[in-house]
Amino acid sequence: MKLTLKMYGTPVLRQKAMEITKFDSKLKELSEEMFRVMYEAKGIGLAAEQIGRKERIFVIDIPPLSDTNQNGERENPNVQMPEIFINPKIISHSESTQKGIEGCLSFPGITAEVERFYEVSAEYMDLNGSKKIINAKGLLARAIQHELDHLNGVLFIDKISPIKKILLDGKLKKLLKETKKNL
Ligand code: CO
């Protein structure tokens, strides 16, 4: 299996991914391919749609040094990375939010401030189909919300301020043109 990153403008990025029901070696292979593409592009998260697949799965790997708050303390000291999230759902979230600069491997060179919940709890499955629950804060919570959006065809540029979107318009149009050329 050799899949490549899909850029903004590829139709699959706007589609809703499908629930996974088969927990077999093909699924494991898909997850391995997702990690390969993510690491190659130096990302911290990747959803299946970003390599042209429609399964409800994303992967995240946040290095310990990035998993810190403003005081340099670990946000999620008990969470094991990397992690694979299958059929994920957010089951609860904090009232408080966080603002931070976000990027996406499907939007090379484009970043913008996005407001997200500061803390989320998510339910998901692992490669064996066993249910798992994660409580995540900070960047990890941001990544989970960003990747889950992908599975619903939602992109981070949908969540930025209208002014920022106008400012990014030129870059987005250029990327769209580039993508359409390569489709
Ligand atoms: Co993304």
mmCIF file with all atom_site columns, C-alpha atoms in Angstrom, residues 26-144:
data_model
loop_
_atom_site.group_PDB
_atom_site.id
_atom_site.type_symbol
_atom_site.label_atom_id
_atom_site.label_alt_id
_atom_site.label_comp_id
_atom_site.label_asym_id
_atom_site.label_entity_id
_atom_site.label_seq_id
_atom_site.pdbx_PDB_ins_code
_atom_site.Cartn_x
_atom_site.Cartn_y
_atom_site.Cartn_z
_atom_site.occupancy
_atom_site.B_iso_or_equiv
_atom_site.pdbx_formal_charge
_atom_site.auth_seq_id
_atom_site.auth_comp_id
_atom_site.auth_asym_id
_atom_site.auth_atom_id
_atom_site.pdbx_PDB_model_num
ATOM 1   C CA . LYS A 1 26  ? -5.950  -4.387 6.069  1.00 0.00 ? 26  LYS A CA 1
ATOM 2   C CA . LEU A 1 27  ? -6.939  -1.869 8.723  1.00 0.00 ? 27  LEU A CA 1
ATOM 3   C CA . LYS A 1 28  ? -3.578  -2.290 10.445 1.00 0.00 ? 28  LYS A CA 1
ATOM 4   C CA . GLU A 1 29  ? -1.850  -1.760 7.108  1.00 0.00 ? 29  GLU A CA 1
ATOM 5   C CA . LEU A 1 30  ? -3.867  1.416  6.534  1.00 0.00 ? 30  LEU A CA 1
ATOM 6   C CA . SER A 1 31  ? -2.871  2.779  9.944  1.00 0.00 ? 31  SER A CA 1
ATOM 7   C CA . GLU A 1 32  ? 0.800   2.023  9.239  1.00 0.00 ? 32  GLU A CA 1
ATOM 8   C CA . GLU A 1 33  ? 0.569   3.822  5.914  1.00 0.00 ? 33  GLU A CA 1
ATOM 9   C CA . MET A 1 34  ? -1.054  6.799  7.655  1.00 0.00 ? 34  MET A CA 1
ATOM 10  C CA . PHE A 1 35  ? 1.828   7.019  10.139 1.00 0.00 ? 35  PHE A CA 1
ATOM 11  C CA . ARG A 1 36  ? 4.355   6.707  7.297  1.00 0.00 ? 36  ARG A CA 1
ATOM 12  C CA . VAL A 1 37  ? 2.807   9.605  5.361  1.00 0.00 ? 37  VAL A CA 1
ATOM 13  C CA . MET A 1 38  ? 2.352   11.695 8.523  1.00 0.00 ? 38  MET A CA 1
ATOM 14  C CA . TYR A 1 39  ? 5.962   11.293 9.670  1.00 0.00 ? 39  TYR A CA 1
ATOM 15  C CA . GLU A 1 40  ? 7.297   11.895 6.172  1.00 0.00 ? 40  GLU A CA 1
ATOM 16  C CA . ALA A 1 41  ? 5.408   15.209 6.095  1.00 0.00 ? 41  ALA A CA 1
ATOM 17  C CA . LYS A 1 42  ? 6.476   15.990 9.687  1.00 0.00 ? 42  LYS A CA 1
ATOM 18  C CA . GLY A 1 43  ? 2.898   16.209 10.933 1.00 0.00 ? 43  GLY A CA 1
ATOM 19  C CA . ILE A 1 44  ? 1.437   15.452 14.361 1.00 0.00 ? 44  ILE A CA 1
ATOM 20  C CA . GLY A 1 45  ? -1.931  14.174 13.111 1.00 0.00 ? 45  GLY A CA 1
ATOM 21  C CA . LEU A 1 46  ? -3.468  12.677 9.983  1.00 0.00 ? 46  LEU A CA 1
ATOM 22  C CA . ALA A 1 47  ? -6.979  11.574 9.036  1.00 0.00 ? 47  ALA A CA 1
ATOM 23  C CA . ALA A 1 48  ? -7.638  8.816  6.475  1.00 0.00 ? 48  ALA A CA 1
ATOM 24  C CA . GLU A 1 49  ? -9.252  11.269 4.040  1.00 0.00 ? 49  GLU A CA 1
ATOM 25  C CA . GLN A 1 50  ? -5.912  13.029 3.775  1.00 0.00 ? 50  GLN A CA 1
ATOM 26  C CA . ILE A 1 51  ? -4.529  10.012 1.953  1.00 0.00 ? 51  ILE A CA 1
ATOM 27  C CA . GLY A 1 52  ? -7.693  9.548  -0.064 1.00 0.00 ? 52  GLY A CA 1
ATOM 28  C CA . ARG A 1 53  ? -9.458  6.950  2.115  1.00 0.00 ? 53  ARG A CA 1
ATOM 29  C CA . LYS A 1 54  ? -12.932 7.092  3.589  1.00 0.00 ? 54  LYS A CA 1
ATOM 30  C CA . GLU A 1 55  ? -12.617 5.082  6.782  1.00 0.00 ? 55  GLU A CA 1
ATOM 31  C CA . ARG A 1 56  ? -13.268 6.751  10.156 1.00 0.00 ? 56  ARG A CA 1
ATOM 32  C CA . ILE A 1 57  ? -9.733  6.629  11.445 1.00 0.00 ? 57  ILE A CA 1
ATOM 33  C CA . PHE A 1 58  ? -7.061  9.146  12.360 1.00 0.00 ? 58  PHE A CA 1
ATOM 34  C CA . VAL A 1 59  ? -3.633  8.943  13.914 1.00 0.00 ? 59  VAL A CA 1
ATOM 35  C CA . ILE A 1 60  ? -1.873  11.376 16.256 1.00 0.00 ? 60  ILE A CA 1
ATOM 36  C CA . ASP A 1 61  ? 1.681   11.582 17.553 1.00 0.00 ? 61  ASP A CA 1
ATOM 37  C CA . ILE A 1 62  ? 2.481   14.596 19.691 1.00 0.00 ? 62  ILE A CA 1
ATOM 38  C CA . PRO A 1 63  ? 6.064   14.648 20.980 1.00 0.00 ? 63  PRO A CA 1
ATOM 39  C CA . PRO A 1 64  ? 6.403   15.109 24.774 1.00 0.00 ? 64  PRO A CA 1
ATOM 40  C CA . LEU A 1 65  ? 8.137   18.467 24.279 1.00 0.00 ? 65  LEU A CA 1
ATOM 41  C CA . SER A 1 66  ? 5.050   19.829 22.485 1.00 0.00 ? 66  SER A CA 1
ATOM 42  C CA . ASP A 1 67  ? 2.666   18.444 25.095 1.00 0.00 ? 67  ASP A CA 1
ATOM 43  C CA . THR A 1 68  ? 3.216   21.310 27.523 1.00 0.00 ? 68  THR A CA 1
ATOM 44  C CA . ASN A 1 69  ? 1.310   24.314 28.830 1.00 0.00 ? 69  ASN A CA 1
ATOM 45  C CA . GLN A 1 70  ? 2.661   27.889 29.111 1.00 0.00 ? 70  GLN A CA 1
ATOM 46  C CA . ASN A 1 71  ? 4.518   26.931 32.288 1.00 0.00 ? 71  ASN A CA 1
ATOM 47  C CA . GLY A 1 72  ? 6.309   24.080 30.570 1.00 0.00 ? 72  GLY A CA 1
ATOM 48  C CA . GLU A 1 73  ? 4.322   21.413 32.435 1.00 0.00 ? 73  GLU A CA 1
ATOM 49  C CA . ARG A 1 74  ? 3.074   18.287 30.652 1.00 0.00 ? 74  ARG A CA 1
ATOM 50  C CA . GLU A 1 75  ? -0.604  18.543 29.683 1.00 0.00 ? 75  GLU A CA 1
ATOM 51  C CA . ASN A 1 76  ? -1.197  14.812 29.248 1.00 0.00 ? 76  ASN A CA 1
ATOM 52  C CA . PRO A 1 77  ? 1.517   12.979 31.197 1.00 0.00 ? 77  PRO A CA 1
ATOM 53  C CA . ASN A 1 78  ? -0.410  9.703  31.261 1.00 0.00 ? 78  ASN A CA 1
ATOM 54  C CA . VAL A 1 79  ? -1.263  9.489  27.575 1.00 0.00 ? 79  VAL A CA 1
ATOM 55  C CA . GLN A 1 80  ? 0.746   7.116  25.406 1.00 0.00 ? 80  GLN A CA 1
ATOM 56  C CA . MET A 1 81  ? 1.730   8.397  21.975 1.00 0.00 ? 81  MET A CA 1
ATOM 57  C CA . PRO A 1 82  ? 1.422   7.602  19.109 1.00 0.00 ? 82  PRO A CA 1
ATOM 58  C CA . GLU A 1 83  ? -2.236  6.636  19.119 1.00 0.00 ? 83  GLU A CA 1
ATOM 59  C CA . ILE A 1 84  ? -4.724  5.345  16.543 1.00 0.00 ? 84  ILE A CA 1
ATOM 60  C CA . PHE A 1 85  ? -8.333  6.523  16.814 1.00 0.00 ? 85  PHE A CA 1
ATOM 61  C CA . ILE A 1 86  ? -11.021 4.406  15.108 1.00 0.00 ? 86  ILE A CA 1
ATOM 62  C CA . ASN A 1 87  ? -14.697 5.474  14.953 1.00 0.00 ? 87  ASN A CA 1
ATOM 63  C CA . PRO A 1 88  ? -13.960 8.351  17.354 1.00 0.00 ? 88  PRO A CA 1
ATOM 64  C CA . LYS A 1 89  ? -16.604 10.481 19.083 1.00 0.00 ? 89  LYS A CA 1
ATOM 65  C CA . ILE A 1 90  ? -16.247 13.378 21.493 1.00 0.00 ? 90  ILE A CA 1
ATOM 66  C CA . ILE A 1 91  ? -18.324 12.470 24.540 1.00 0.00 ? 91  ILE A CA 1
ATOM 67  C CA . SER A 1 92  ? -17.689 15.604 26.624 1.00 0.00 ? 92  SER A CA 1
ATOM 68  C CA . HIS A 1 93  ? -15.699 18.820 26.556 1.00 0.00 ? 93  HIS A CA 1
ATOM 69  C CA . SER A 1 94  ? -14.725 21.710 28.801 1.00 0.00 ? 94  SER A CA 1
ATOM 70  C CA . GLU A 1 95  ? -16.538 25.032 28.782 1.00 0.00 ? 95  GLU A CA 1
ATOM 71  C CA . SER A 1 96  ? -13.178 26.722 28.405 1.00 0.00 ? 96  SER A CA 1
ATOM 72  C CA . THR A 1 97  ? -11.557 27.110 25.032 1.00 0.00 ? 97  THR A CA 1
ATOM 73  C CA . GLN A 1 98  ? -8.055  27.675 23.694 1.00 0.00 ? 98  GLN A CA 1
ATOM 74  C CA . LYS A 1 99  ? -6.868  29.840 20.834 1.00 0.00 ? 99  LYS A CA 1
ATOM 75  C CA . GLY A 1 100 ? -3.850  28.724 18.909 1.00 0.00 ? 100 GLY A CA 1
ATOM 76  C CA . ILE A 1 101 ? -2.207  28.639 15.531 1.00 0.00 ? 101 ILE A CA 1
ATOM 77  C CA . GLU A 1 102 ? -3.213  25.607 13.526 1.00 0.00 ? 102 GLU A CA 1
ATOM 78  C CA . GLY A 1 103 ? -1.965  24.090 10.335 1.00 0.00 ? 103 GLY A CA 1
ATOM 79  C CA . CYS A 1 104 ? -2.878  21.021 8.305  1.00 0.00 ? 104 CYS A CA 1
ATOM 80  C CA . LEU A 1 105 ? -0.832  18.713 6.089  1.00 0.00 ? 105 LEU A CA 1
ATOM 81  C CA . SER A 1 106 ? -3.413  19.256 3.319  1.00 0.00 ? 106 SER A CA 1
ATOM 82  C CA . PHE A 1 107 ? -2.675  23.022 3.420  1.00 0.00 ? 107 PHE A CA 1
ATOM 83  C CA . PRO A 1 108 ? 1.110   23.315 3.111  1.00 0.00 ? 108 PRO A CA 1
ATOM 84  C CA . GLY A 1 109 ? 2.402   26.694 4.267  1.00 0.00 ? 109 GLY A CA 1
ATOM 85  C CA . ILE A 1 110 ? -0.980  27.907 5.520  1.00 0.00 ? 110 ILE A CA 1
ATOM 86  C CA . THR A 1 111 ? -1.698  28.502 9.206  1.00 0.00 ? 111 THR A CA 1
ATOM 87  C CA . ALA A 1 112 ? -4.354  30.399 11.124 1.00 0.00 ? 112 ALA A CA 1
ATOM 88  C CA . GLU A 1 113 ? -5.667  30.901 14.625 1.00 0.00 ? 113 GLU A CA 1
ATOM 89  C CA . VAL A 1 114 ? -8.481  28.513 15.511 1.00 0.00 ? 114 VAL A CA 1
ATOM 90  C CA . GLU A 1 115 ? -10.495 28.396 18.722 1.00 0.00 ? 115 GLU A CA 1
ATOM 91  C CA . ARG A 1 116 ? -11.036 24.889 20.138 1.00 0.00 ? 116 ARG A CA 1
ATOM 92  C CA . PHE A 1 117 ? -12.224 23.385 23.402 1.00 0.00 ? 117 PHE A CA 1
ATOM 93  C CA . TYR A 1 118 ? -9.362  23.296 25.890 1.00 0.00 ? 118 TYR A CA 1
ATOM 94  C CA . GLU A 1 119 ? -10.215 19.791 27.039 1.00 0.00 ? 119 GLU A CA 1
ATOM 95  C CA . VAL A 1 120 ? -12.139 16.909 25.435 1.00 0.00 ? 120 VAL A CA 1
ATOM 96  C CA . SER A 1 121 ? -12.997 13.335 26.292 1.00 0.00 ? 121 SER A CA 1
ATOM 97  C CA . ALA A 1 122 ? -13.288 11.021 23.331 1.00 0.00 ? 122 ALA A CA 1
ATOM 98  C CA . GLU A 1 123 ? -14.417 7.461  22.894 1.00 0.00 ? 123 GLU A CA 1
ATOM 99  C CA . TYR A 1 124 ? -12.868 5.392  20.111 1.00 0.00 ? 124 TYR A CA 1
ATOM 100 C CA . MET A 1 125 ? -11.687 1.920  19.193 1.00 0.00 ? 125 MET A CA 1
ATOM 101 C CA . ASP A 1 126 ? -8.245  0.434  18.757 1.00 0.00 ? 126 ASP A CA 1
ATOM 102 C CA . LEU A 1 127 ? -7.095  -1.901 15.956 1.00 0.00 ? 127 LEU A CA 1
ATOM 103 C CA . ASN A 1 128 ? -8.710  -4.858 17.736 1.00 0.00 ? 128 ASN A CA 1
ATOM 104 C CA . GLY A 1 129 ? -12.092 -3.150 17.961 1.00 0.00 ? 129 GLY A CA 1
ATOM 105 C CA . SER A 1 130 ? -11.765 -2.646 21.713 1.00 0.00 ? 130 SER A CA 1
ATOM 106 C CA . LYS A 1 131 ? -13.334 0.487  23.120 1.00 0.00 ? 131 LYS A CA 1
ATOM 107 C CA . LYS A 1 132 ? -11.034 3.128  24.595 1.00 0.00 ? 132 LYS A CA 1
ATOM 108 C CA . ILE A 1 133 ? -11.513 6.505  26.245 1.00 0.00 ? 133 ILE A CA 1
ATOM 109 C CA . ILE A 1 134 ? -9.082  9.402  26.250 1.00 0.00 ? 134 ILE A CA 1
ATOM 110 C CA . ASN A 1 135 ? -9.133  12.614 28.279 1.00 0.00 ? 135 ASN A CA 1
ATOM 111 C CA . ALA A 1 136 ? -7.048  15.179 26.475 1.00 0.00 ? 136 ALA A CA 1
ATOM 112 C CA . LYS A 1 137 ? -6.001  18.775 27.093 1.00 0.00 ? 137 LYS A CA 1
ATOM 113 C CA . GLY A 1 138 ? -4.151  21.461 25.194 1.00 0.00 ? 138 GLY A CA 1
ATOM 114 C CA . LEU A 1 139 ? -2.514  20.568 21.875 1.00 0.00 ? 139 LEU A CA 1
ATOM 115 C CA . LEU A 1 140 ? -3.652  16.946 22.048 1.00 0.00 ? 140 LEU A CA 1
ATOM 116 C CA . ALA A 1 141 ? -7.262  18.071 22.551 1.00 0.00 ? 141 ALA A CA 1
ATOM 117 C CA . ARG A 1 142 ? -6.806  20.483 19.642 1.00 0.00 ? 142 ARG A CA 1
ATOM 118 C CA . ALA A 1 143 ? -5.436  17.714 17.422 1.00 0.00 ? 143 ALA A CA 1
ATOM 119 C CA . ILE A 1 144 ? -8.320  15.363 18.274 1.00 0.00 ? 144 ILE A CA 1
#
